[in-house]
Coordinates of C-alpha atoms and ligand atoms in Angstrom, one line a residue:
X15 CA -27.7 4.2 5.8
X16 CA -25.2 6.3 7.7
X17 CA -21.5 6.3 6.9
X18 CA -20.7 3.6 9.5
X19 CA -23.9 1.6 9.1
X20 CA -23.2 -2.1 9.7
X21 CA -24.3 -5.1 7.7
X22 CA -27.4 -6.9 9.0
X23 CA -28.6 -10.5 8.6
X24 CA -32.3 -10.1 8.5
X25 CA -32.5 -8.1 11.8
X26 CA -32.0 -4.5 12.7
X27 CA -29.2 -5.3 15.1
X28 CA -25.6 -4.8 13.7
X29 CA -24.1 -8.1 12.9
X30 CA -20.5 -9.1 12.3
X31 CA -19.7 -10.2 8.7
X32 CA -19.3 -14.0 8.2
X33 CA -17.9 -14.6 4.7
X34 CA -16.2 -12.8 1.9
X35 CA -19.2 -12.7 -0.4
X36 CA -21.4 -11.0 2.2
X37 CA -18.6 -8.5 2.7
X38 CA -18.3 -7.8 -1.1
X39 CA -22.1 -7.2 -1.2
X40 CA -21.8 -4.8 1.7
X41 CA -19.0 -2.9 0.1
X42 CA -20.9 -2.7 -3.2
X43 CA -24.0 -1.5 -1.5
X44 CA -22.0 1.4 0.0
X45 CA -20.3 2.4 -3.3
X46 CA -16.9 1.2 -2.0
X47 CA -16.3 -1.6 -4.6
X48 CA -14.7 -0.8 -7.9
X49 CA -15.3 -3.5 -10.6
X50 CA -12.6 -3.0 -13.1
X51 CA -12.4 -4.1 -16.7
X52 CA -11.5 -7.6 -17.7
X53 CA -8.0 -8.8 -18.6
X54 CA -6.0 -6.4 -16.4
X55 CA -2.5 -7.9 -16.2
X56 CA -1.3 -9.9 -13.2
X57 CA 2.2 -8.5 -13.4
X58 CA 2.0 -5.1 -11.6
X59 CA -1.3 -4.0 -13.3
X60 CA -3.6 -5.5 -10.7
X61 CA -1.5 -4.2 -7.9
X62 CA -1.2 -0.7 -9.5
X63 CA -5.0 -0.4 -9.7
X64 CA -5.5 -1.7 -6.2
X65 CA -2.9 0.6 -4.7
X66 CA -4.1 3.7 -6.6
X67 CA -7.6 3.1 -5.1
X68 CA -6.3 2.1 -1.7
X69 CA -8.5 3.6 1.1
X70 CA -11.1 4.7 -1.5
X71 CA -12.5 1.5 -3.0
X72 CA -12.0 -2.2 -2.7
X73 CA -11.1 -3.5 -6.2
X74 CA -12.5 -6.5 -8.1
X75 CA -10.7 -7.7 -11.2
X76 CA -12.7 -10.0 -13.6
X77 CA -10.5 -12.3 -15.7
X78 CA -7.2 -10.9 -14.5
X79 CA -4.5 -11.7 -17.2
X80 CA -7.2 -13.8 -18.9
X81 CA -7.5 -16.1 -15.9
X82 CA -11.0 -17.4 -15.1
X83 CA -10.7 -16.8 -11.3
X84 CA -11.2 -13.1 -10.4
X85 CA -8.9 -11.2 -8.0
X86 CA -10.2 -8.9 -5.2
X87 CA -8.0 -6.5 -3.1
X88 CA -8.4 -3.7 -0.5
X89 CA -11.2 -5.4 1.4
X90 CA -10.3 -3.4 4.5
X91 CA -8.5 -0.2 3.8
X92 CA -10.1 2.0 6.4
X93 CA -10.6 1.6 10.2
X94 CA -14.2 2.5 9.9
X95 CA -14.8 -0.4 7.4
X96 CA -13.2 -2.8 9.9
X97 CA -15.5 -1.6 12.7
X98 CA -18.5 -2.2 10.4
X99 CA -17.2 -5.7 9.6
X100 CA -17.1 -6.3 13.4
X101 CA -20.6 -4.8 13.9
X102 CA -19.4 -2.1 16.3
X103 CA -18.7 1.6 16.4
X104 CA -15.1 2.5 15.6
X105 CA -14.5 3.6 19.3
X106 CA -15.5 0.1 20.5
X107 CA -13.3 -1.8 18.0
X108 CA -10.3 -2.4 20.2
X109 CA -12.3 -3.5 23.2
X110 CA -14.4 -5.9 21.0
X111 CA -11.3 -7.4 19.5
X112 CA -9.7 -8.0 22.9
X113 CA -12.8 -9.5 24.3
X114 CA -12.9 -12.0 21.3
X115 CA -9.2 -12.8 21.7
X116 CA -9.6 -13.6 25.4
X117 CA -12.9 -15.6 25.0
X118 CA -12.3 -18.0 22.0
X119 CA -15.2 -20.0 20.5
X120 CA -14.4 -23.6 19.5
X121 CA -15.1 -24.3 15.8
X122 CA -17.7 -26.6 14.4
X123 CA -16.6 -29.3 12.0
X124 CA -18.8 -29.9 8.9
X125 CA -18.5 -32.8 6.4
X126 CA -18.8 -31.0 3.1
X127 CA -17.8 -27.4 2.3
X128 CA -17.9 -24.9 -0.5
X129 CA -14.1 -24.6 -0.1
X130 CA -13.8 -28.1 -1.5
X131 CA -16.2 -28.0 -4.4
X132 CA -13.4 -28.4 -7.0
X133 CA -10.2 -30.4 -6.4
X134 CA -6.8 -30.3 -8.2
X135 CA -4.2 -33.0 -7.5
X136 CA -0.7 -33.7 -8.8
X137 CA 0.8 -32.8 -11.2
X138 CA 0.0 -29.3 -10.1
X139 CA 0.8 -26.0 -11.9
X140 CA -0.2 -23.3 -9.4
X141 CA 0.1 -20.5 -11.9
X142 CA -2.4 -22.2 -14.1
X143 CA -4.9 -22.9 -11.3
X144 CA -4.7 -19.5 -9.5
X145 CA -4.3 -15.9 -10.7
X146 CA -1.0 -15.1 -8.9
X147 CA -0.1 -11.4 -9.0
X148 CA 3.3 -9.7 -8.9
X149 CA 3.0 -6.6 -6.8
X150 CA 5.9 -4.2 -6.2
X151 CA 8.6 -3.3 -8.7
X152 CA 11.4 -5.5 -7.3
X153 CA 9.4 -8.4 -5.9
X154 CA 11.1 -11.7 -6.5
X155 CA 8.0 -13.0 -8.5
X156 CA 4.3 -13.7 -8.1
X157 CA 3.2 -14.0 -4.5
X158 CA 0.3 -15.3 -2.4
X159 CA 0.1 -12.2 -0.1
X160 CA -3.3 -12.6 1.7
X161 CA -3.4 -16.3 2.5
X162 CA -3.8 -17.4 6.1
X163 CA -1.4 -20.2 6.8
X164 CA -2.7 -23.0 9.1
X165 CA -0.3 -25.5 10.7
X166 CA -0.6 -27.9 13.7
X167 CA 1.6 -28.4 16.8
X168 CA 3.2 -31.8 15.9
X169 CA 2.8 -33.0 19.5
X170 CA -0.6 -31.6 20.6
X171 CA -2.3 -31.1 17.3
X172 CA -3.4 -27.6 18.2
X173 CA -3.6 -25.3 15.2
X174 CA -1.9 -22.0 14.6
X175 CA -3.1 -19.4 12.1
X176 CA -0.9 -16.6 10.6
X177 CA -0.1 -14.8 7.4
X178 CA 3.2 -15.3 5.6
X179 CA 4.4 -14.0 2.3
X180 CA 4.6 -17.0 -0.1
X181 CA 6.5 -16.7 -3.4
X182 CA 5.9 -19.0 -6.3
X183 CA 9.2 -20.6 -6.9
X184 CA 8.2 -23.7 -9.0
X185 CA 5.1 -25.2 -10.4
X186 CA 4.1 -26.7 -7.0
X187 CA 6.6 -24.9 -4.8
X188 CA 6.4 -21.9 -2.5
X189 CA 9.2 -20.0 -0.7
X190 CA 7.8 -18.8 2.6
X191 CA 9.1 -16.2 5.1
X192 CA 8.6 -17.8 8.5
X193 CA 9.7 -15.3 11.2
X194 CA 10.4 -16.7 14.7
X195 CA 6.9 -17.0 16.1
X196 CA 4.4 -19.9 16.3
X197 CA 4.6 -21.4 12.8
X198 CA 8.4 -21.2 13.2
X199 CA 8.3 -23.2 16.4
X200 CA 6.1 -25.9 15.0
X201 CA 8.2 -26.1 11.8
X202 CA 11.4 -26.5 13.9
X203 CA 9.7 -29.2 16.1
X204 CA 8.9 -31.2 12.9
X205 CA 12.2 -30.6 11.3
X206 CA 14.2 -31.8 14.4
X207 CA 12.2 -35.1 14.1
X208 CA 13.1 -35.2 10.3
X209 CA 9.4 -34.9 9.4
X210 CA 7.6 -32.6 7.0
X211 CA 5.1 -30.2 8.6
X212 CA 1.6 -30.3 7.0
X213 CA 0.3 -26.8 6.1
X214 CA -2.7 -25.2 4.4
X215 CA -2.9 -21.8 2.9
X216 CA -6.5 -20.4 2.8
X217 CA -7.3 -17.6 0.4
X218 CA -10.5 -15.6 0.3
X219 CA -11.8 -15.5 3.8
X220 CA -13.9 -12.8 5.5
X221 CA -12.2 -9.7 7.1
X222 CA -12.8 -11.0 10.7
X223 CA -10.9 -14.3 10.1
X224 CA -8.1 -12.3 8.5
X225 CA -8.1 -10.0 11.6
X226 CA -8.2 -13.0 14.0
X227 CA -5.1 -14.4 12.3
X228 CA -3.1 -11.4 13.5
X229 CA -4.2 -11.8 17.2
X230 CA -1.3 -11.7 19.7
X231 CA -2.1 -14.7 21.8
X232 CA 0.0 -17.5 23.3
X233 CA 1.2 -20.5 21.2
X234 CA -1.5 -23.3 21.0
X235 CA -4.3 -20.7 20.8
X236 CA -6.1 -21.6 17.6
X237 CA -6.9 -18.2 16.0
X238 CA -9.8 -19.7 14.1
X239 CA -11.5 -19.8 17.6
X240 CA -11.0 -16.0 17.8
X241 CA -12.6 -15.7 14.4
X242 CA -15.6 -17.6 15.7
X243 CA -15.9 -15.2 18.7
X244 CA -15.6 -12.2 16.4
X245 CA -18.3 -13.7 14.1
X246 CA -20.5 -14.6 17.1
X247 CA -20.8 -18.3 16.1
X248 CA -18.6 -21.4 16.1
X249 CA -16.6 -21.1 12.8
X250 CA -17.6 -23.9 10.4
X251 CA -14.4 -25.8 9.4
X252 CA -13.7 -28.8 7.2
X253 CA -10.8 -31.3 7.3
X254 CA -8.2 -31.0 4.6
X255 CA -8.1 -33.8 2.0
X256 CA -4.5 -34.7 2.8
X257 CA -4.0 -33.7 6.4
X258 CA -5.6 -33.3 9.8
X259 CA -5.8 -29.5 9.4
X260 CA -9.2 -27.9 9.7
X261 CA -9.8 -24.9 7.4
X262 CA -12.7 -22.4 7.2
X263 CA -15.5 -24.2 5.2
X264 CA -16.7 -21.0 3.5
X265 CA -13.3 -20.0 2.2
X266 CA -12.8 -19.5 -1.5
X267 CA -9.5 -21.4 -2.0
X268 CA -7.3 -23.9 0.0
X269 CA -3.8 -24.8 -0.9
X270 CA -2.7 -28.1 0.8
X271 CA 0.9 -29.1 1.3
X272 CA 3.8 -29.5 3.7
X273 CA 7.1 -27.8 4.6
X274 CA 10.1 -29.8 3.6
X275 CA 12.5 -30.6 6.5
X276 CA 16.0 -29.4 6.1
X277 CA 15.3 -27.5 2.8
X278 CA 15.9 -23.8 2.3
X279 CA 15.7 -22.0 -1.0
X280 CA 15.9 -18.3 -2.1
X281 CA 12.8 -16.2 -1.5
X282 CA 12.3 -12.4 -2.0
X283 CA 12.7 -9.5 -2.3
X284 CA 9.2 -8.5 -1.3
X285 CA 7.6 -5.0 -0.8
X286 CA 6.9 -4.9 2.9
X287 CA 5.0 -2.8 5.5
X288 CA 7.7 -0.2 6.1
X289 CA 7.4 0.8 2.4
X290 CA 10.8 -0.9 1.8
X291 CA 11.8 -4.3 0.6
X292 CA 12.2 -7.4 2.7
X293 CA 15.5 -9.0 1.5
X294 CA 16.0 -12.1 -0.6
X295 CA 17.5 -14.9 1.4
X296 CA 17.3 -18.7 1.9
X297 CA 13.9 -19.5 3.4
X298 CA 11.5 -22.4 4.3
X299 CA 9.9 -24.3 1.4
X300 CA 6.4 -25.6 1.1
X301 CA 5.6 -28.3 -1.4
X302 CA 1.9 -28.2 -2.6
X303 CA 0.1 -31.5 -3.0
X304 CA -3.5 -30.3 -3.7
X305 CA -5.7 -27.2 -4.3
X306 CA -9.4 -27.1 -3.6
X307 CA -11.7 -24.2 -4.2
X308 CA -15.3 -23.1 -4.8
X309 CA -16.8 -23.6 -8.3
X310 CA -16.7 -19.8 -8.8
X311 CA -13.8 -19.0 -6.6
X312 CA -12.4 -15.5 -5.9
X313 CA -8.7 -14.9 -5.2
X314 CA -7.8 -12.3 -2.6
X315 CA -4.5 -10.4 -2.7
X316 CA -3.0 -7.6 -0.6
X317 CA -0.5 -5.1 -2.0
X318 CA 2.5 -5.2 0.3
X319 CA 2.7 -2.0 2.2
X320 CA -0.9 -1.0 1.3
X321 CA -3.5 0.1 3.9
X322 CA -5.1 -3.3 4.1
X323 CA -1.8 -4.9 4.9
X324 CA -1.1 -2.2 7.6
X325 CA -4.5 -2.2 9.2
X326 CA -4.8 -6.0 9.6
X327 CA -1.7 -6.0 11.7
X328 CA -2.3 -2.7 13.5
X329 CA -5.8 -3.3 15.0
X330 CA -4.9 -6.5 17.0
X331 CA -1.6 -4.8 18.1
X332 CA -3.4 -1.7 19.3
X333 CA -5.9 -3.8 21.2
X334 CA -3.1 -5.9 22.9
X335 CA -1.0 -2.8 23.7
X336 CA -4.0 -1.0 25.2
X337 CA -4.8 -4.0 27.5
X338 CA -1.2 -4.4 28.4
X339 CA -0.8 -0.7 29.4
X340 CA -4.1 -0.5 31.3
X341 CA -2.9 -3.3 33.6
X342 CA -0.6 -0.8 35.3
X343 CA -2.0 2.5 34.1
X344 CA -5.8 2.4 34.2
X345 CA -5.8 6.1 33.2
X346 CA -4.5 5.3 29.7
X347 CA -7.5 6.1 27.5
X348 CA -6.5 5.0 23.9
X349 CA -3.5 4.0 21.7
X350 CA -2.9 4.4 18.0
X351 CA -0.3 3.0 15.6
X352 CA 0.0 5.9 13.2
X353 CA 0.0 5.5 9.4
X354 CA 3.2 7.6 9.1
X355 CA 4.9 5.2 11.4
X356 CA 3.9 2.3 9.1
X357 CA 1.3 1.3 11.7
X358 CA 4.1 -0.7 13.4
X359 CA 6.9 1.6 14.6
X360 CA 5.1 4.7 16.0
X361 CA 2.6 4.5 18.9
X362 CA 0.6 7.4 20.1
X363 CA -0.8 7.1 23.7
X364 CA -3.6 9.2 25.1
X365 CA -3.8 9.4 28.9
X366 CA -5.2 11.3 31.8
X367 CA -2.0 11.9 33.8
X368 CA -2.5 11.7 37.5
X369 CA 1.1 11.7 38.8
X370 CA 4.1 13.7 37.5
X371 CA 6.5 11.5 35.6
X372 CA 3.8 9.0 34.7
X373 CA 4.2 9.7 31.0
X374 CA 7.7 8.2 31.1
X375 CA 6.5 5.1 32.9
X376 CA 3.9 4.6 30.2
X377 CA 6.6 5.0 27.5
X378 CA 8.7 2.3 29.1
X379 CA 5.6 0.1 29.6
X380 CA 4.7 0.4 25.9
X381 CA 8.2 -0.6 24.8
X382 CA 7.9 -3.7 27.1
X383 CA 4.6 -4.6 25.4
X384 CA 5.9 -4.9 21.8
X385 CA 9.5 -5.1 20.5
X386 CA 8.4 -3.7 17.1
X387 CA 7.7 -0.3 18.7
X388 CA 10.4 2.3 18.0
X389 CA 9.0 5.7 18.9
X390 CA 6.2 6.3 21.5
X391 CA 4.5 9.7 22.0
X392 CA 2.3 10.2 25.1
X393 CA -0.3 13.0 25.1
X394 CA -3.0 14.4 27.3
X395 CA -6.7 13.5 27.0
X396 CA -7.5 16.7 25.0
X397 CA -5.4 15.6 22.0
X398 CA -6.9 13.5 19.1
X399 CA -4.4 10.7 18.6
X400 CA -5.9 9.7 15.3
X401 CA -4.9 13.1 13.9
X402 CA -1.1 13.3 13.4
X403 CA -1.2 17.1 13.2
X404 CA -2.7 17.2 16.7
X405 CA 0.0 14.9 18.1
X406 CA 2.7 17.1 16.5
X407 CA 1.0 20.1 18.0
X408 CA 1.2 18.5 21.4
X409 CA 5.0 17.8 20.9
X410 CA 5.4 21.4 19.7
X411 CA 3.8 23.0 22.7
X412 CA 4.1 20.6 25.6
X413 CA 7.5 18.9 25.2
X414 CA 11.0 19.9 26.1
X415 CA 13.8 17.5 24.8
X416 CA 16.1 17.9 27.8
X417 CA 13.3 17.0 30.3
X418 CA 10.8 14.9 28.5
X419 CA 12.8 12.6 26.2
X420 CA 13.6 8.9 26.9
X421 CA 16.2 7.1 24.8
X422 CA 17.0 3.4 25.2
X423 CA 20.0 2.4 23.1
X424 CA 20.8 -1.1 21.7
X425 CA 17.4 -2.7 22.2
X426 CA 15.5 -5.3 20.2
X427 CA 13.5 -3.8 17.3
X428 CA 11.9 -5.0 14.0
X429 CA 14.2 -6.8 11.6
X430 CA 12.2 -5.1 8.9
X431 CA 13.4 -1.6 10.0
X432 CA 16.1 -0.9 7.5
X433 CA 17.8 1.7 9.7
X434 CA 18.7 -0.6 12.6
X435 CA 21.4 -3.3 12.8
X436 CA 19.6 -6.6 12.0
X437 CA 16.9 -5.9 14.5
X438 CA 19.0 -4.1 17.2
X439 CA 18.5 -0.3 17.6
X440 CA 17.4 2.6 19.7
X441 CA 14.0 3.4 21.2
X442 CA 12.8 7.0 21.7
X443 CA 9.9 8.1 23.9
X444 CA 8.4 11.6 23.9
X445 CA 6.4 12.7 26.9
X446 CA 4.2 15.5 25.5
X447 CA 1.9 15.7 28.5
X448 CA 1.7 19.1 30.2
X449 CA 2.8 19.5 33.8
X450 CA 0.1 18.8 36.3
X451 CA 0.9 21.9 38.3
X452 CA 0.7 24.2 35.2
X453 CA -1.7 27.1 35.5
X454 CA -4.8 26.4 33.3
X455 CA -4.4 29.2 30.9
X456 CA -0.7 28.4 30.0
X457 CA -1.6 25.2 28.0
X458 CA -5.2 25.9 27.2
X459 CA -6.0 25.5 23.6
X460 CA -7.5 28.6 21.9
X461 CA -11.0 28.3 20.6
X462 CA -13.6 30.7 18.9
X463 CA -17.0 30.4 20.6
X464 CA -19.6 29.2 18.0
X465 CA -17.1 27.9 15.5
X466 CA -18.3 24.3 15.6
X467 CA -21.9 25.3 14.8
X468 CA -21.1 26.9 11.5
X469 CA -22.7 25.1 8.5
X470 CA -19.5 24.8 6.3
X471 CA -21.1 22.6 3.6
X472 CA -23.9 25.1 3.1
X473 CA -21.5 28.0 2.7
X474 CA -19.2 26.1 0.4
X475 CA -22.2 25.2 -1.9
X476 CA -22.9 28.9 -2.5
X477 CA -19.3 30.1 -2.8
X478 CA -19.0 29.2 -6.5
X479 CA -21.5 32.0 -7.4
X480 CA -20.0 34.5 -5.0
X481 CA -20.9 38.1 -6.0
X482 CA -19.3 40.4 -3.5
X483 CA -20.2 43.5 -5.5
X484 CA -23.8 42.5 -5.6
X485 CA -23.7 41.9 -1.8
X486 CA -22.7 45.5 -1.2
X487 CA -25.9 46.8 -2.9
X488 CA -28.2 44.4 -1.0
Ligands
LIG3 MN1 -0.5 -18.0 17.1

């Protein structure tokens, strides 16, 4: 199979992945899954191995800290892997995601599910039931970092799916960071009525359901319907034992509970995507009432700030920003949230400029598309935006700061950017496109004819036995 071969389900056509176990089989078949030794400790040791292998191998930990449930991490730590999970070429990934987000597939309810093979009820001790890892050095404690949180609109019953960091703060208690988005809105609606808000945390789902949870869609769009579209089938779901919430039937583990109205308790710190800590503060509290799981369940964790964490957020954001920009600028070709910019703060835009000044309009359009964006660099169509050195080259040779720089002071940014003032700070845009009127040779990139055709691997293979004196005699 080629490097980007995709999984198949009994046909030759590329198929999207449909559950965690199929995906683990696919990773193992392509030598991308490291099965580590038993009994690796849950405090830092699991995360240390997972982070060290980030981008190289997914990691599987049997009996972590002696626990009977294994831990898996790094399921998607490469853009190419995510494209395979979707069953498309990497270049088609953003368009495929956007298509799924705009054409949801209603789920299919089933009566019995692998996710409910085993049931635990009160009194509950989560740390005994599940292998909960502690990740970064100053994290406040063990965390559920890769669970999708499902809640319902208290009025309409429509579901919302998102990922929140959840700290174990008591035997059946979790401190949850709920930023002001959809879960937050439903939580406040319930709280104002003095009611608890039912919630389910689902751990161990396929990469496409994880990706769907990060879709940027309006409130009352159930992201499980986007997961169905990505998978090419109605997603099988099952009703929770203690609420009306529907959860993916093929998941590994489900934690059922509710947010307590009017209760806030300390949560944090937690190692976050900017490679810095999210602060400790009083946060929403979820009380757990039941845990269900498969007989041989697998627990998924993400290391905060690792590639898996970054990519899951970046791909849906890129897809949304590309669609947003193309509404006004059909000549925008591609966008990329760069790894050096924590895949949230720095956007590279590739465009075929048709009017002078357009680069700056695209910069302003991008900032209007996502408040997280801090720096935007616009380049011409001959620059590879997935290669940061190429983008830097364009800035070095096509940009003048007095002419091509845009600064917007005192605007809304990310609250997780430690350099701004509680989410208020500056935006900077760099228009590194060349002037349309420039003579062709001025900005033309140098190139040696025939360079691309040279067989580098063949030459490198023989260089170890290089005998330049012998070559003189021949
Ligand atoms: Mn939502």
